[in-house]
Amino acid sequence: MARILGSLNFPRHLGRGLVDAKLMLRDIKSPAIAATTTEPAIEFFPTICDYFKILVIQRAFTGFTATTELWTISFEVSDSANGTFTEIGKKELNGTAKDHEIAFTGNEIYDILKDSKWMRATATKTGTSVGNLTYGAFIVW
């Protein structure tokens, strides 16, 4: 019985609702990052979805200057967990705490990489004065 329960994936509460932990690209409770960071890939088959979105919860950070001091979150897909990843979308973040929604269709992803089975998030730091980033990213529909 413990083995069965151990394999279940219970939803996580975010204060806004429940999210399936298997669809979490980055946990908002993770420590802030100070440099460009790629999260581990999660298994997800985006091409079978009519529509889905990625919810990004961003905490405030210091030092933002448009185009020179900022963070960019990119979302990438691949046909294998350790394969070559292809960007499907990105969002530039300013220093203000905010939630962002980036919408996709399965057809869009199919046109980019028809065998997509894995997805990940990468936070890229631009500049040297921008503060550390705390964010969470989740697939929802």
PDB file of C-alpha atoms in Angstrom:
ATOM      1  CA  MET A   1       0.000   0.000   0.000  1.00  0.00           C
ATOM      2  CA  ALA A   2       2.776   2.478   0.856  1.00  0.00           C
ATOM      3  CA  ARG A   3       4.403   1.779  -2.492  1.00  0.00           C
ATOM      4  CA  ILE A   4       1.187   2.657  -4.338  1.00  0.00           C
ATOM      5  CA  LEU A   5       0.648   5.838  -2.317  1.00  0.00           C
ATOM      6  CA  GLY A   6       4.277   6.800  -2.821  1.00  0.00           C
ATOM      7  CA  SER A   7       3.770   6.828  -6.576  1.00  0.00           C
ATOM      8  CA  LEU A   8       0.713   9.078  -6.461  1.00  0.00           C
ATOM      9  CA  ASN A   9       1.198  12.687  -7.360  1.00  0.00           C
ATOM     10  CA  PHE A  10      -0.885  14.791  -5.009  1.00  0.00           C
ATOM     11  CA  PRO A  11      -1.763  18.347  -6.081  1.00  0.00           C
ATOM     12  CA  ARG A  12      -0.004  21.311  -4.470  1.00  0.00           C
ATOM     13  CA  HIS A  13      -1.898  24.334  -3.173  1.00  0.00           C
ATOM     14  CA  LEU A  14      -0.568  27.689  -4.396  1.00  0.00           C
ATOM     15  CA  GLY A  15      -2.959  30.015  -2.617  1.00  0.00           C
ATOM     16  CA  ARG A  16      -4.789  30.414  -5.939  1.00  0.00           C
ATOM     17  CA  GLY A  17      -5.899  26.831  -6.412  1.00  0.00           C
ATOM     18  CA  LEU A  18      -4.416  23.397  -6.906  1.00  0.00           C
ATOM     19  CA  VAL A  19      -1.733  22.451  -9.405  1.00  0.00           C
ATOM     20  CA  ASP A  20      -0.652  18.935 -10.347  1.00  0.00           C
ATOM     21  CA  ALA A  21       2.919  18.588  -9.068  1.00  0.00           C
ATOM     22  CA  LYS A  22       3.892  16.679 -12.229  1.00  0.00           C
ATOM     23  CA  LEU A  23       3.135  19.817 -14.250  1.00  0.00           C
ATOM     24  CA  MET A  24       5.397  22.039 -12.160  1.00  0.00           C
ATOM     25  CA  LEU A  25       8.284  23.481 -14.164  1.00  0.00           C
ATOM     26  CA  ARG A  26       9.625  25.325 -11.094  1.00  0.00           C
ATOM     27  CA  ASP A  27       8.294  25.454  -7.545  1.00  0.00           C
ATOM     28  CA  ILE A  28       7.649  29.000  -6.291  1.00  0.00           C
ATOM     29  CA  LYS A  29       9.019  27.829  -2.922  1.00  0.00           C
ATOM     30  CA  SER A  30      12.450  27.121  -4.434  1.00  0.00           C
ATOM     31  CA  PRO A  31      15.299  29.428  -3.383  1.00  0.00           C
ATOM     32  CA  ALA A  32      15.939  32.586  -5.415  1.00  0.00           C
ATOM     33  CA  ILE A  33      18.407  32.216  -8.277  1.00  0.00           C
ATOM     34  CA  ALA A  34      21.341  34.566  -8.897  1.00  0.00           C
ATOM     35  CA  ALA A  35      22.464  33.332 -12.325  1.00  0.00           C
ATOM     36  CA  THR A  36      21.014  31.779 -15.476  1.00  0.00           C
ATOM     37  CA  THR A  37      19.387  28.500 -14.433  1.00  0.00           C
ATOM     38  CA  THR A  38      17.759  25.660 -16.375  1.00  0.00           C
ATOM     39  CA  GLU A  39      15.223  23.567 -14.489  1.00  0.00           C
ATOM     40  CA  PRO A  40      14.983  19.777 -14.891  1.00  0.00           C
ATOM     41  CA  ALA A  41      12.696  18.714 -17.733  1.00  0.00           C
ATOM     42  CA  ILE A  42       9.282  17.247 -16.973  1.00  0.00           C
ATOM     43  CA  GLU A  43       7.500  14.688 -19.113  1.00  0.00           C
ATOM     44  CA  PHE A  44       4.602  16.391 -20.880  1.00  0.00           C
ATOM     45  CA  PHE A  45       3.006  15.769 -24.256  1.00  0.00           C
ATOM     46  CA  PRO A  46       1.998  19.274 -25.406  1.00  0.00           C
ATOM     47  CA  THR A  47       1.030  18.254 -28.935  1.00  0.00           C
ATOM     48  CA  ILE A  48      -2.004  16.309 -27.668  1.00  0.00           C
ATOM     49  CA  CYS A  49      -3.451  19.385 -25.936  1.00  0.00           C
ATOM     50  CA  ASP A  50      -5.902  21.608 -27.738  1.00  0.00           C
ATOM     51  CA  TYR A  51      -4.873  24.492 -25.514  1.00  0.00           C
ATOM     52  CA  PHE A  52      -2.728  24.997 -22.421  1.00  0.00           C
ATOM     53  CA  LYS A  53      -0.909  27.797 -20.720  1.00  0.00           C
ATOM     54  CA  ILE A  54       2.067  28.270 -18.490  1.00  0.00           C
ATOM     55  CA  LEU A  55       1.454  30.307 -15.372  1.00  0.00           C
ATOM     56  CA  VAL A  56       4.535  32.175 -14.155  1.00  0.00           C
ATOM     57  CA  ILE A  57       4.421  33.640 -10.648  1.00  0.00           C
ATOM     58  CA  GLN A  58       7.163  36.236 -10.314  1.00  0.00           C
ATOM     59  CA  ARG A  59       8.301  37.863  -7.072  1.00  0.00           C
ATOM     60  CA  ALA A  60       9.727  41.407  -7.114  1.00  0.00           C
ATOM     61  CA  PHE A  61      13.444  41.856  -7.750  1.00  0.00           C
ATOM     62  CA  THR A  62      15.762  44.868  -7.718  1.00  0.00           C
ATOM     63  CA  GLY A  63      17.944  46.478 -10.358  1.00  0.00           C
ATOM     64  CA  PHE A  64      15.603  46.202 -13.364  1.00  0.00           C
ATOM     65  CA  THR A  65      16.465  48.376 -16.370  1.00  0.00           C
ATOM     66  CA  ALA A  66      14.618  47.692 -19.633  1.00  0.00           C
ATOM     67  CA  THR A  67      16.728  45.736 -22.171  1.00  0.00           C
ATOM     68  CA  THR A  68      19.928  45.774 -20.068  1.00  0.00           C
ATOM     69  CA  GLU A  69      19.152  44.511 -16.540  1.00  0.00           C
ATOM     70  CA  LEU A  70      16.382  41.902 -16.487  1.00  0.00           C
ATOM     71  CA  TRP A  71      15.364  38.269 -16.302  1.00  0.00           C
ATOM     72  CA  THR A  72      13.852  36.282 -19.186  1.00  0.00           C
ATOM     73  CA  ILE A  73      12.014  32.995 -18.694  1.00  0.00           C
ATOM     74  CA  SER A  74      12.022  30.739 -21.755  1.00  0.00           C
ATOM     75  CA  PHE A  75      10.075  27.538 -22.249  1.00  0.00           C
ATOM     76  CA  GLU A  76      11.560  24.724 -24.288  1.00  0.00           C
ATOM     77  CA  VAL A  77      10.505  21.312 -25.591  1.00  0.00           C
ATOM     78  CA  SER A  78      12.406  18.198 -26.636  1.00  0.00           C
ATOM     79  CA  ASP A  79      11.758  14.626 -27.713  1.00  0.00           C
ATOM     80  CA  SER A  80      13.920  13.305 -24.841  1.00  0.00           C
ATOM     81  CA  ALA A  81      14.773  14.405 -21.306  1.00  0.00           C
ATOM     82  CA  ASN A  82      18.448  14.871 -22.132  1.00  0.00           C
ATOM     83  CA  GLY A  83      18.015  15.845 -25.774  1.00  0.00           C
ATOM     84  CA  THR A  84      18.311  19.119 -27.613  1.00  0.00           C
ATOM     85  CA  PHE A  85      15.653  21.586 -26.470  1.00  0.00           C
ATOM     86  CA  THR A  86      13.863  24.057 -28.744  1.00  0.00           C
ATOM     87  CA  GLU A  87      12.379  27.294 -27.447  1.00  0.00           C
ATOM     88  CA  ILE A  88       8.613  27.616 -27.836  1.00  0.00           C
ATOM     89  CA  GLY A  89       8.116  30.910 -26.031  1.00  0.00           C
ATOM     90  CA  LYS A  90       9.581  33.378 -23.573  1.00  0.00           C
ATOM     91  CA  LYS A  91       8.622  36.193 -21.232  1.00  0.00           C
ATOM     92  CA  GLU A  92      10.785  39.129 -20.163  1.00  0.00           C
ATOM     93  CA  LEU A  93      10.247  40.001 -16.513  1.00  0.00           C
ATOM     94  CA  ASN A  94      10.558  43.443 -14.975  1.00  0.00           C
ATOM     95  CA  GLY A  95      11.187  43.984 -11.276  1.00  0.00           C
ATOM     96  CA  THR A  96       7.517  44.115 -10.238  1.00  0.00           C
ATOM     97  CA  ALA A  97       5.851  41.093  -8.637  1.00  0.00           C
ATOM     98  CA  LYS A  98       3.320  39.805 -11.131  1.00  0.00           C
ATOM     99  CA  ASP A  99       1.638  36.688 -12.506  1.00  0.00           C
ATOM    100  CA  HIS A 100       2.019  35.992 -16.217  1.00  0.00           C
ATOM    101  CA  GLU A 101       0.130  33.572 -18.461  1.00  0.00           C
ATOM    102  CA  ILE A 102       1.662  32.353 -21.717  1.00  0.00           C
ATOM    103  CA  ALA A 103      -0.804  30.440 -23.905  1.00  0.00           C
ATOM    104  CA  PHE A 104      -0.047  27.706 -26.428  1.00  0.00           C
ATOM    105  CA  THR A 105      -1.922  25.249 -28.617  1.00  0.00           C
ATOM    106  CA  GLY A 106      -0.866  21.693 -29.327  1.00  0.00           C
ATOM    107  CA  ASN A 107      -0.775  22.528 -33.039  1.00  0.00           C
ATOM    108  CA  GLU A 108       1.719  25.347 -32.424  1.00  0.00           C
ATOM    109  CA  ILE A 109       4.028  22.980 -30.575  1.00  0.00           C
ATOM    110  CA  TYR A 110       3.563  20.270 -33.223  1.00  0.00           C
ATOM    111  CA  ASP A 111       4.702  22.745 -35.883  1.00  0.00           C
ATOM    112  CA  ILE A 112       7.854  23.456 -33.855  1.00  0.00           C
ATOM    113  CA  LEU A 113       8.682  19.884 -32.775  1.00  0.00           C
ATOM    114  CA  LYS A 114       6.156  17.167 -33.593  1.00  0.00           C
ATOM    115  CA  ASP A 115       7.664  14.597 -31.193  1.00  0.00           C
ATOM    116  CA  SER A 116       7.651  16.862 -28.117  1.00  0.00           C
ATOM    117  CA  LYS A 117       7.576  14.800 -24.940  1.00  0.00           C
ATOM    118  CA  TRP A 118       9.568  16.920 -22.487  1.00  0.00           C
ATOM    119  CA  MET A 119       9.331  20.534 -21.361  1.00  0.00           C
ATOM    120  CA  ARG A 120      11.522  22.742 -19.202  1.00  0.00           C
ATOM    121  CA  ALA A 121      11.985  26.350 -18.126  1.00  0.00           C
ATOM    122  CA  THR A 122      15.185  28.391 -18.267  1.00  0.00           C
ATOM    123  CA  ALA A 123      15.631  31.701 -16.443  1.00  0.00           C
ATOM    124  CA  THR A 124      18.265  33.849 -18.155  1.00  0.00           C
ATOM    125  CA  LYS A 125      19.885  36.758 -16.352  1.00  0.00           C
ATOM    126  CA  THR A 126      20.822  39.782 -18.462  1.00  0.00           C
ATOM    127  CA  GLY A 127      23.153  42.341 -16.879  1.00  0.00           C
ATOM    128  CA  THR A 128      25.134  42.436 -13.653  1.00  0.00           C
ATOM    129  CA  SER A 129      23.028  44.696 -11.413  1.00  0.00           C
ATOM    130  CA  VAL A 130      19.698  42.874 -11.605  1.00  0.00           C
ATOM    131  CA  GLY A 131      18.682  41.210  -8.334  1.00  0.00           C
ATOM    132  CA  ASN A 132      18.031  37.548  -7.621  1.00  0.00           C
ATOM    133  CA  LEU A 133      14.871  35.982  -9.051  1.00  0.00           C
ATOM    134  CA  THR A 134      12.196  33.986  -7.260  1.00  0.00           C
ATOM    135  CA  TYR A 135       9.583  32.491  -9.566  1.00  0.00           C
ATOM    136  CA  GLY A 136       7.349  29.510 -10.087  1.00  0.00           C
ATOM    137  CA  ALA A 137       6.130  28.075 -13.396  1.00  0.00           C
ATOM    138  CA  PHE A 138       3.252  25.635 -13.863  1.00  0.00           C
ATOM    139  CA  ILE A 139       1.411  24.111 -16.804  1.00  0.00           C
ATOM    140  CA  VAL A 140      -2.350  24.605 -16.535  1.00  0.00           C
ATOM    141  CA  TRP A 141      -5.411  24.297 -18.778  1.00  0.00           C
TER     142      TRP A 141
END
